[in-house]
Tab-separated table of C-alpha atoms in Angstrom:
chain	number	residue	atom	x	y	z
R	1	MET	CA	0.000	0.000	0.000
R	2	THR	CA	1.347	3.446	-0.869
R	3	ALA	CA	1.945	6.192	1.656
R	4	THR	CA	-0.785	8.222	-0.068
R	5	ARG	CA	-3.416	5.570	0.529
R	6	ARG	CA	-2.357	5.219	4.165
R	7	SER	CA	-2.812	8.971	4.621
R	8	LEU	CA	-6.276	8.929	3.020
R	9	LEU	CA	-7.406	6.105	5.279
R	10	LEU	CA	-6.108	7.802	8.415
R	11	THR	CA	-8.851	10.448	8.583
R	12	ALA	CA	-11.613	7.835	8.301
R	13	ILE	CA	-10.034	5.608	10.954
R	14	VAL	CA	-9.654	8.432	13.453
R	15	ALA	CA	-13.275	9.505	12.931
R	16	ALA	CA	-14.493	5.944	13.441
R	17	ALA	CA	-12.378	5.626	16.578
R	18	HIS	CA	-14.027	8.692	18.139
R	19	LEU	CA	-17.503	7.282	17.406
R	20	THR	CA	-16.568	3.890	18.836
R	21	THR	CA	-15.205	5.556	21.987
R	22	PHE	CA	-18.516	7.283	22.700
R	23	THR	CA	-20.604	4.152	22.095
R	24	SER	CA	-18.348	1.736	23.973
R	25	HIS	CA	-18.020	3.953	27.045
R	26	ALA	CA	-21.804	3.975	27.307
R	27	LEU	CA	-21.896	0.173	27.086
R	28	SER	CA	-19.061	-0.172	29.611
R	29	SER	CA	-20.882	2.036	32.121
R	30	ASN	CA	-24.041	-0.020	31.771
R	31	THR	CA	-22.130	-3.285	32.203
R	32	ALA	CA	-20.213	-2.049	35.250
R	33	ALA	CA	-23.462	-1.252	37.048
R	34	THR	CA	-24.576	-4.890	36.917
R	35	THR	CA	-21.226	-6.671	37.295
R	36	ASN	CA	-20.947	-9.824	39.395
R	37	ASN	CA	-17.688	-9.499	41.340
R	38	LYS	CA	-17.144	-13.132	42.419
R	39	SER	CA	-13.887	-13.543	40.512
R	40	CYS	CA	-12.465	-10.031	40.927
R	41	THR	CA	-9.225	-9.885	42.894
R	42	SER	CA	-6.620	-7.277	43.729
R	43	SER	CA	-3.797	-9.820	43.575
R	44	PRO	CA	-1.776	-10.380	40.378
R	45	LEU	CA	-3.364	-12.785	37.910
R	46	ILE	CA	-0.047	-13.536	36.206
R	47	THR	CA	3.550	-13.942	37.411
R	48	PRO	CA	6.646	-11.992	36.276
R	49	GLU	CA	8.020	-15.251	34.846
R	50	ASP	CA	4.987	-15.654	32.588
R	51	ILE	CA	5.167	-12.002	31.549
R	52	GLN	CA	8.768	-12.563	30.465
R	53	LYS	CA	7.741	-15.587	28.391
R	54	ILE	CA	5.187	-13.502	26.468
R	55	SER	CA	7.609	-10.593	26.019
R	56	ARG	CA	10.296	-12.859	24.539
R	57	GLY	CA	7.957	-14.743	22.202
R	58	GLY	CA	7.331	-17.811	24.327
R	59	VAL	CA	4.125	-19.360	25.655
R	60	ALA	CA	2.742	-18.703	29.147
R	61	ILE	CA	0.786	-21.737	30.435
R	62	ILE	CA	-1.003	-21.302	33.768
R	63	PRO	CA	-2.904	-24.370	35.077
R	64	ASN	CA	-5.915	-23.925	37.416
R	65	TRP	CA	-6.185	-20.231	36.553
R	66	LEU	CA	-9.971	-20.142	36.182
R	67	PRO	CA	-12.044	-20.711	39.366
R	68	PRO	CA	-14.013	-24.013	39.374
R	69	HIS	CA	-17.422	-22.320	39.535
R	70	LEU	CA	-16.661	-20.397	36.330
R	71	ILE	CA	-15.384	-23.514	34.554
R	72	THR	CA	-18.714	-25.232	35.233
R	73	SER	CA	-20.986	-22.294	34.448
R	74	MET	CA	-19.102	-21.299	31.269
R	75	HIS	CA	-19.043	-24.889	30.018
R	76	ASP	CA	-22.815	-25.120	30.587
R	77	ASP	CA	-23.361	-21.727	28.944
R	78	ALA	CA	-21.411	-22.765	25.832
R	79	ARG	CA	-23.416	-25.986	25.556
R	80	GLN	CA	-26.697	-24.118	25.872
R	81	LEU	CA	-25.651	-21.623	23.214
R	82	PHE	CA	-24.547	-24.408	20.892
R	83	THR	CA	-27.817	-26.281	21.333
R	84	SER	CA	-29.745	-23.113	20.469
R	85	GLY	CA	-27.744	-22.636	17.246
R	86	GLN	CA	-25.616	-19.641	18.301
R	87	PHE	CA	-22.251	-20.973	17.027
R	88	ARG	CA	-20.959	-20.454	13.480
R	89	PRO	CA	-18.136	-22.150	11.506
R	90	ASP	CA	-15.122	-19.884	11.791
R	91	GLY	CA	-12.122	-20.207	9.472
R	92	LEU	CA	-8.736	-18.547	9.623
R	93	THR	CA	-9.672	-15.697	7.340
R	94	ASN	CA	-13.309	-15.399	8.434
R	95	THR	CA	-14.719	-15.616	4.921
R	96	ALA	CA	-17.836	-17.441	3.837
R	97	ILE	CA	-18.010	-21.194	4.325
R	98	LYS	CA	-18.706	-21.781	0.646
R	99	GLU	CA	-15.503	-19.955	-0.316
R	100	GLN	CA	-13.147	-22.044	1.800
R	101	GLY	CA	-14.987	-25.328	2.232
R	102	PHE	CA	-15.373	-25.220	6.016
R	103	THR	CA	-17.754	-27.698	7.617
R	104	GLN	CA	-19.267	-27.909	11.097
R	105	LYS	CA	-17.769	-31.350	11.722
R	106	ALA	CA	-14.224	-30.615	10.535
R	107	ASP	CA	-13.599	-27.032	11.618
R	108	ARG	CA	-13.744	-24.651	14.564
R	109	GLN	CA	-17.096	-23.110	15.440
R	110	THR	CA	-17.367	-19.827	17.342
R	111	PHE	CA	-19.835	-17.856	19.456
R	112	ARG	CA	-19.148	-14.119	19.431
R	113	GLY	CA	-22.409	-12.833	20.864
R	114	GLY	CA	-24.724	-10.216	19.428
R	115	ALA	CA	-23.793	-6.680	20.433
R	116	GLY	CA	-20.914	-8.191	22.360
R	117	TRP	CA	-19.712	-11.057	24.542
R	118	ASP	CA	-21.432	-9.776	27.689
R	119	ASP	CA	-24.133	-7.599	26.087
R	120	SER	CA	-26.010	-10.382	24.326
R	121	GLU	CA	-29.388	-11.293	25.810
R	122	ILE	CA	-28.948	-15.009	25.147
R	123	GLY	CA	-27.392	-17.634	27.377
R	124	ASP	CA	-25.873	-17.024	30.812
R	125	VAL	CA	-24.991	-13.336	30.514
R	126	GLU	CA	-24.035	-12.968	34.182
R	127	THR	CA	-21.447	-15.732	33.898
R	128	ARG	CA	-19.925	-14.141	30.804
R	129	ARG	CA	-19.826	-10.747	32.542
R	130	GLU	CA	-18.020	-12.257	35.525
R	131	PHE	CA	-15.465	-13.849	33.204
R	132	ALA	CA	-15.125	-10.589	31.249
R	133	ASP	CA	-14.325	-8.740	34.488
R	134	ARG	CA	-11.575	-11.229	35.318
R	135	MET	CA	-10.106	-10.908	31.825
R	136	ARG	CA	-10.304	-7.116	32.046
R	137	GLU	CA	-8.227	-7.190	35.227
R	138	LEU	CA	-5.695	-9.481	33.551
R	139	ARG	CA	-5.525	-7.153	30.544
R	140	VAL	CA	-4.793	-4.115	32.731
R	141	GLN	CA	-1.995	-6.018	34.463
R	142	LEU	CA	-0.538	-7.050	31.101
R	143	ALA	CA	-0.652	-3.446	29.862
R	144	THR	CA	1.692	-2.382	32.643
R	145	ALA	CA	3.917	-5.447	32.807
R	146	LEU	CA	4.473	-5.639	29.025
R	147	ASP	CA	4.680	-1.849	28.638
R	148	ARG	CA	1.798	-1.929	26.175
R	149	PRO	CA	-0.276	0.868	27.758
R	150	SER	CA	-3.051	0.994	25.177
R	151	LEU	CA	-4.024	-2.573	26.137
R	152	ALA	CA	-5.641	-1.118	29.255
R	153	GLU	CA	-7.831	1.365	27.410
R	154	GLU	CA	-11.564	0.835	26.999
R	155	GLY	CA	-13.828	2.318	24.360
R	156	ARG	CA	-12.383	2.400	20.873
R	157	LEU	CA	-10.342	-0.749	21.429
R	158	LYS	CA	-12.185	-3.905	20.466
R	159	HIS	CA	-11.005	-6.664	22.756
R	160	GLU	CA	-12.306	-9.895	21.220
R	161	MET	CA	-13.874	-12.581	23.419
R	162	THR	CA	-15.430	-15.818	22.120
R	163	TYR	CA	-16.376	-19.413	22.843
R	164	ASN	CA	-14.755	-22.021	20.572
R	165	TRP	CA	-16.299	-25.438	19.844
R	166	TYR	CA	-14.560	-28.363	18.135
R	167	GLU	CA	-16.527	-31.491	17.251
R	168	PRO	CA	-14.650	-34.842	17.189
R	169	GLY	CA	-12.535	-34.761	14.029
R	170	ALA	CA	-12.264	-30.948	13.950
R	171	LYS	CA	-8.892	-29.175	13.787
R	172	LEU	CA	-7.307	-25.846	12.815
R	173	GLY	CA	-4.275	-25.425	10.558
R	174	ARG	CA	-1.088	-23.524	11.286
R	175	HIS	CA	-1.447	-19.739	11.300
R	176	LEU	CA	-0.568	-16.441	12.967
R	177	ASP	CA	-3.203	-14.318	14.706
R	178	GLU	CA	-1.960	-10.915	13.523
R	179	HIS	CA	0.103	-9.515	10.660
R	180	HIS	CA	1.673	-6.219	9.663
R	181	GLU	CA	-1.023	-4.034	8.057
R	182	GLU	CA	1.153	-3.422	5.013
R	183	THR	CA	1.078	-7.151	4.203
R	184	LYS	CA	-2.725	-7.423	4.267
R	185	GLY	CA	-3.364	-5.902	0.840
R	186	PRO	CA	-6.764	-4.178	0.407
R	187	SER	CA	-7.846	-5.149	3.936
R	188	GLY	CA	-4.865	-3.409	5.563
R	189	TRP	CA	-4.989	-0.082	7.411
R	190	THR	CA	-8.744	-0.212	7.986
R	191	THR	CA	-8.961	-0.346	11.815
R	192	PRO	CA	-7.366	1.716	14.600
R	193	THR	CA	-6.366	-1.309	16.706
R	194	ARG	CA	-4.700	-4.676	16.270
R	195	ARG	CA	-4.461	-8.015	18.052
R	196	SER	CA	-1.652	-7.852	20.595
R	197	VAL	CA	-1.976	-10.741	23.076
R	198	THR	CA	-3.732	-14.040	22.302
R	199	TRP	CA	-5.410	-15.847	25.199
R	200	LEU	CA	-7.170	-19.205	25.619
R	201	VAL	CA	-8.989	-20.645	28.651
R	202	TYR	CA	-10.045	-24.302	28.469
R	203	LEU	CA	-13.368	-25.606	29.817
R	204	ASN	CA	-13.184	-29.414	29.486
R	205	GLU	CA	-12.982	-31.262	32.817
R	206	GLY	CA	-10.740	-34.333	32.813
R	207	TRP	CA	-9.457	-33.883	29.252
R	208	THR	CA	-6.590	-36.243	28.379
R	209	LYS	CA	-3.851	-36.250	25.744
R	210	GLU	CA	-5.491	-39.262	24.133
R	211	GLU	CA	-8.515	-37.147	23.233
R	212	GLY	CA	-6.391	-34.938	20.960
R	213	GLY	CA	-7.236	-31.283	20.368
R	214	ALA	CA	-3.917	-30.011	21.741
R	215	LEU	CA	-2.835	-26.468	21.008
R	216	ARG	CA	0.437	-26.972	19.114
R	217	CYS	CA	2.750	-23.955	19.261
R	218	MET	CA	5.950	-23.487	17.278
R	219	PRO	CA	8.169	-21.129	19.299
R	220	ARG	CA	11.888	-20.660	18.739
R	221	SER	CA	14.299	-22.758	20.770
R	222	ASN	CA	14.578	-22.153	24.508
R	223	ASP	CA	18.134	-20.964	23.940
R	224	SER	CA	16.994	-18.283	21.461
R	225	ILE	CA	14.175	-17.167	23.756
R	226	GLU	CA	16.517	-16.839	26.737
R	227	LYS	CA	19.059	-14.801	24.723
R	228	ASN	CA	16.387	-12.380	23.496
R	229	THR	CA	16.589	-8.880	25.036
R	230	VAL	CA	14.096	-6.996	22.815
R	231	GLN	CA	10.353	-7.390	23.217
R	232	VAL	CA	8.802	-9.270	20.311
R	233	GLY	CA	5.770	-8.367	18.232
R	234	CYS	CA	6.019	-4.612	17.892
R	235	HIS	CA	8.511	-1.752	18.258
R	236	GLU	CA	7.321	1.868	18.189
R	237	GLY	CA	4.215	0.815	16.273
R	238	ASN	CA	6.121	-1.232	13.681
R	239	LEU	CA	5.123	-4.895	13.678
R	240	GLN	CA	7.572	-7.764	13.534
R	241	VAL	CA	7.962	-9.774	10.316
R	242	GLY	CA	10.874	-12.080	11.123
R	243	TRP	CA	13.984	-13.009	13.101
R	244	VAL	CA	17.765	-12.831	12.693
R	245	ASN	CA	20.639	-14.487	14.556
R	246	ASP	CA	19.040	-17.919	14.945
R	247	GLY	CA	15.730	-16.562	16.192
R	248	VAL	CA	17.224	-14.367	18.901
R	249	ASP	CA	16.492	-10.881	17.543
R	250	PRO	CA	13.132	-9.747	16.102
R	251	VAL	CA	13.052	-7.908	12.756
R	252	PHE	CA	10.521	-5.089	12.373
R	253	LEU	CA	9.030	-3.434	9.289
R	254	ASP	CA	8.795	0.377	9.234
R	255	VAL	CA	6.587	1.696	6.416
R	256	PHE	CA	6.529	5.327	7.614
R	257	ARG	CA	9.985	6.277	6.354
R	258	GLU	CA	10.683	9.808	5.166
R	259	SER	CA	11.403	8.358	1.733
R	260	GLY	CA	7.834	7.070	1.479
R	261	GLY	CA	9.202	3.538	1.304
R	262	ALA	CA	9.765	0.795	3.880
R	263	ALA	CA	12.760	-0.557	5.778
R	264	LEU	CA	13.568	-3.653	7.832
R	265	TYR	CA	15.459	-3.190	11.083
R	266	GLN	CA	16.445	-4.746	14.397
R	267	VAL	CA	16.792	-3.010	17.760
R	268	LYS	CA	20.209	-2.828	19.404
R	269	LYS	CA	20.662	-2.088	23.098
R	270	THR	CA	23.105	0.742	23.836
R	271	ASN	CA	24.909	2.190	26.858
R	272	ASP	CA	26.084	5.788	27.042
R	273	GLY	CA	28.905	4.966	29.456
R	274	ASN	CA	27.009	6.297	32.468
R	275	ASN	CA	25.093	3.063	33.013
R	276	SER	CA	22.132	4.558	31.193
R	277	ALA	CA	20.622	1.940	28.878
R	278	GLY	CA	19.105	2.902	25.569
R	279	GLU	CA	18.407	1.476	22.162
R	280	GLU	CA	18.900	2.270	18.505
R	281	ARG	CA	17.717	0.911	15.192
R	282	GLU	CA	20.046	-1.014	12.913
R	283	ILE	CA	18.717	-0.980	9.352
R	284	LEU	CA	18.921	-4.449	7.792
R	285	SER	CA	17.524	-3.722	4.333
R	286	VAL	CA	19.788	-2.626	1.484
R	287	MET	CA	17.621	0.411	0.717
R	288	ASP	CA	14.066	1.604	1.304
R	289	PHE	CA	11.560	-0.369	-0.749
R	290	GLU	CA	7.886	-0.674	-1.660
R	291	VAL	CA	6.259	-3.684	0.028
R	292	PRO	CA	4.999	-6.010	-2.745
R	293	PRO	CA	1.696	-7.906	-2.711
R	294	GLN	CA	1.492	-11.464	-1.327
R	295	PRO	CA	3.318	-13.761	-1.460
R	296	ILE	CA	6.090	-11.609	0.039
R	297	ASP	CA	9.727	-12.633	0.448
R	298	PHE	CA	11.379	-10.020	2.673
R	299	SER	CA	14.762	-11.741	2.452
R	300	LYS	CA	15.397	-10.277	-0.998
R	301	PHE	CA	15.457	-6.792	0.552
R	302	MET	CA	17.960	-7.746	3.287
R	303	LYS	CA	21.635	-6.896	3.310
R	304	GLU	CA	23.774	-9.792	2.170
R	305	GLU	CA	25.548	-10.180	5.518
R	306	VAL	CA	22.270	-10.854	7.392
R	307	ARG	CA	20.213	-12.498	4.666
R	308	ASP	CA	21.209	-16.063	5.520
R	309	SER	CA	20.283	-15.634	9.186
R	310	PHE	CA	16.884	-14.070	8.433
R	311	ALA	CA	13.792	-16.191	9.124
R	312	GLN	CA	10.461	-14.755	8.031
R	313	ILE	CA	7.471	-15.452	10.303
R	314	SER	CA	4.671	-15.463	7.741
R	315	THR	CA	5.367	-17.314	4.491
R	316	SER	CA	3.358	-19.473	2.107
R	317	ARG	CA	4.765	-22.518	3.912
R	318	LEU	CA	4.546	-21.328	7.517
R	319	ASP	CA	1.311	-19.334	7.306
R	320	PRO	CA	-0.408	-20.699	4.182
R	321	ARG	CA	-3.947	-19.369	4.571
R	322	PHE	CA	-2.715	-15.771	4.864
R	323	ALA	CA	0.595	-15.565	3.060
R	324	SER	CA	-0.239	-17.252	-0.247
R	325	ALA	CA	-1.047	-15.206	-3.312
R	326	SER	CA	-4.716	-16.230	-3.129
R	327	ALA	CA	-6.364	-17.816	-0.101
R	328	ASN	CA	-9.021	-19.344	-2.317
R	329	SER	CA	-6.658	-20.925	-4.790
R	330	ASN	CA	-4.782	-24.188	-4.489
R	331	ASN	CA	-1.742	-22.175	-3.452
R	332	GLY	CA	-3.660	-20.962	-0.403
R	333	ALA	CA	-4.977	-24.361	0.662
R	334	ILE	CA	-3.792	-25.782	3.953
R	335	SER	CA	-2.007	-29.067	3.371
R	336	ARG	CA	-2.205	-32.123	5.613
R	337	HIS	CA	1.238	-31.190	6.966
R	338	ASP	CA	-0.058	-27.840	8.263
R	339	PHE	CA	-2.370	-29.634	10.704
R	340	ASP	CA	0.595	-31.449	12.280
R	341	CYS	CA	3.984	-29.730	11.752
R	342	SER	CA	5.743	-32.359	13.855
R	343	ASP	CA	8.933	-31.819	11.827
R	344	GLU	CA	9.385	-28.241	13.087
R	345	PRO	CA	12.587	-27.691	15.139
R	346	THR	CA	10.616	-26.748	18.267
R	347	ILE	CA	7.049	-27.710	19.109
R	348	LEU	CA	5.081	-27.246	22.307
R	349	ASP	CA	1.769	-29.075	22.819
R	350	VAL	CA	-0.737	-27.789	25.369
R	351	THR	CA	-3.433	-30.263	26.439
R	352	PRO	CA	-6.757	-28.357	26.789
R	353	VAL	CA	-7.386	-29.158	30.460
R	354	ALA	CA	-10.166	-27.216	32.197
R	355	GLY	CA	-9.062	-24.015	33.947
R	356	THR	CA	-5.744	-23.649	32.085
R	357	LEU	CA	-4.912	-20.175	30.765
R	358	VAL	CA	-2.563	-19.835	27.762
R	359	LEU	CA	-1.116	-16.489	26.637
R	360	PHE	CA	1.274	-15.485	23.842
R	361	ASP	CA	2.138	-12.591	21.538
R	362	SER	CA	-0.313	-12.471	18.618
R	363	VAL	CA	2.238	-11.409	15.984
R	364	SER	CA	5.201	-13.704	16.511
R	365	LEU	CA	3.962	-17.215	17.395
R	366	PRO	CA	2.720	-19.723	14.759
R	367	HIS	CA	0.283	-22.276	16.160
R	368	LEU	CA	-2.442	-24.772	15.270
R	369	VAL	CA	-5.052	-26.979	16.932
R	370	ARG	CA	-4.562	-30.716	16.473
R	371	GLU	CA	-7.455	-32.952	15.516
R	372	VAL	CA	-9.909	-33.891	18.263
R	373	THR	CA	-9.633	-37.686	18.385
R	374	GLY	CA	-11.896	-38.358	21.377
R	375	LYS	CA	-15.663	-38.725	21.437
R	376	ARG	CA	-16.605	-35.414	23.042
R	377	GLN	CA	-16.409	-31.768	22.047
R	378	ARG	CA	-13.428	-29.542	22.844
R	379	ILE	CA	-14.741	-26.290	24.377
R	380	ALA	CA	-12.790	-23.150	25.259
R	381	ALA	CA	-13.054	-19.409	25.740
R	382	THR	CA	-10.588	-17.640	23.469
R	383	GLY	CA	-9.812	-14.133	22.326
R	384	TRP	CA	-7.393	-11.296	21.754
R	385	PHE	CA	-6.445	-8.188	23.680
R	386	HIS	CA	-6.003	-5.248	21.293
R	387	GLU	CA	-3.650	-2.286	21.335
R	388	ASP	CA	-3.229	0.765	19.122
R	389	SER	CA	-2.144	0.203	15.537
R	390	GLN	CA	0.588	2.160	13.728
R	391	PHE	CA	-1.903	4.788	12.613
R	392	SER	CA	-2.950	5.607	16.156
R	393	LEU	CA	0.672	5.846	17.269
R	394	GLU	CA	1.525	8.168	14.401
R	395	MET	CA	-1.226	10.547	15.574
R	396	SER	CA	-0.147	10.606	19.237
């Protein structure tokens, strides 16, 4: 997308953000007046160790995070909503079923609510409001601990919250939850916020590995994660598109260059000699460039000395539904391999046991859901905490 088009879209996005702020604050005030405070707590809902995992591109897994009464009531609520026909097949790119061949038996189904997760008049609204309050408190804590302040804001930010339902035999192919706006083609630069932190809370009591349905994550090696010193996902509004130095250092894409073009860079820590830490950008691309349409190979823009160590996050192989030239062509189809990926250098399987909370950065971690091989449904609450996009940061 050209700099001119980005500028034209900016005015419309800002106007929409102001309207959303007014509407959402009214809804938030109404919800707060009727909130059930059973699960609210002043104590931290996440440890510093788990915060560090998210910041470095790892996976935070917290067993027994959800109180037992909410596990039971949310599980019952999801079943009631499913029985009443409130779930819909939900593919990776959220397009029509007929376009991508999704089926209720083979794919994820999702409940998003009407006006919102806790504003809908169907099902157990009080239970969903209690859960929403707990997640709101977690989100505020993450905003401070991750230094992502706009995570805490209400109003114009659309923090997504859903129920997911997998029938026996259902699965979800490898994908990323968020991408740099400049790589999205015509759908890029159309909203003022983006997915920042992905979360999942499982609701199946007594679930075993033999029943399948594991969340399979593909992080870098533990050694690379431990050596990382720069927060993954985003830097000064510029989203990450890859790694250098064996997955240690994130590579960011800046499309707001004075030249009107784009540049790839990494962040280097500095010290001024007075024990005052700082940072600076090291440009990794040969020259500023125009980001091409999908499929995109950023390595061809890299300097020769770093090209071999560069690993792109979203490619036609690693993120096929998004990164192929056409998601509805054979090139965009998810192969059998993309539902397994057992040959990846590092894999981490999370069994969906009731009460477990899983958190990770939405931009940097590829993941999938393995096939449900048991005889019962896999049920979870899942969603994304949003923060400001590049446009919003440019205006501040």
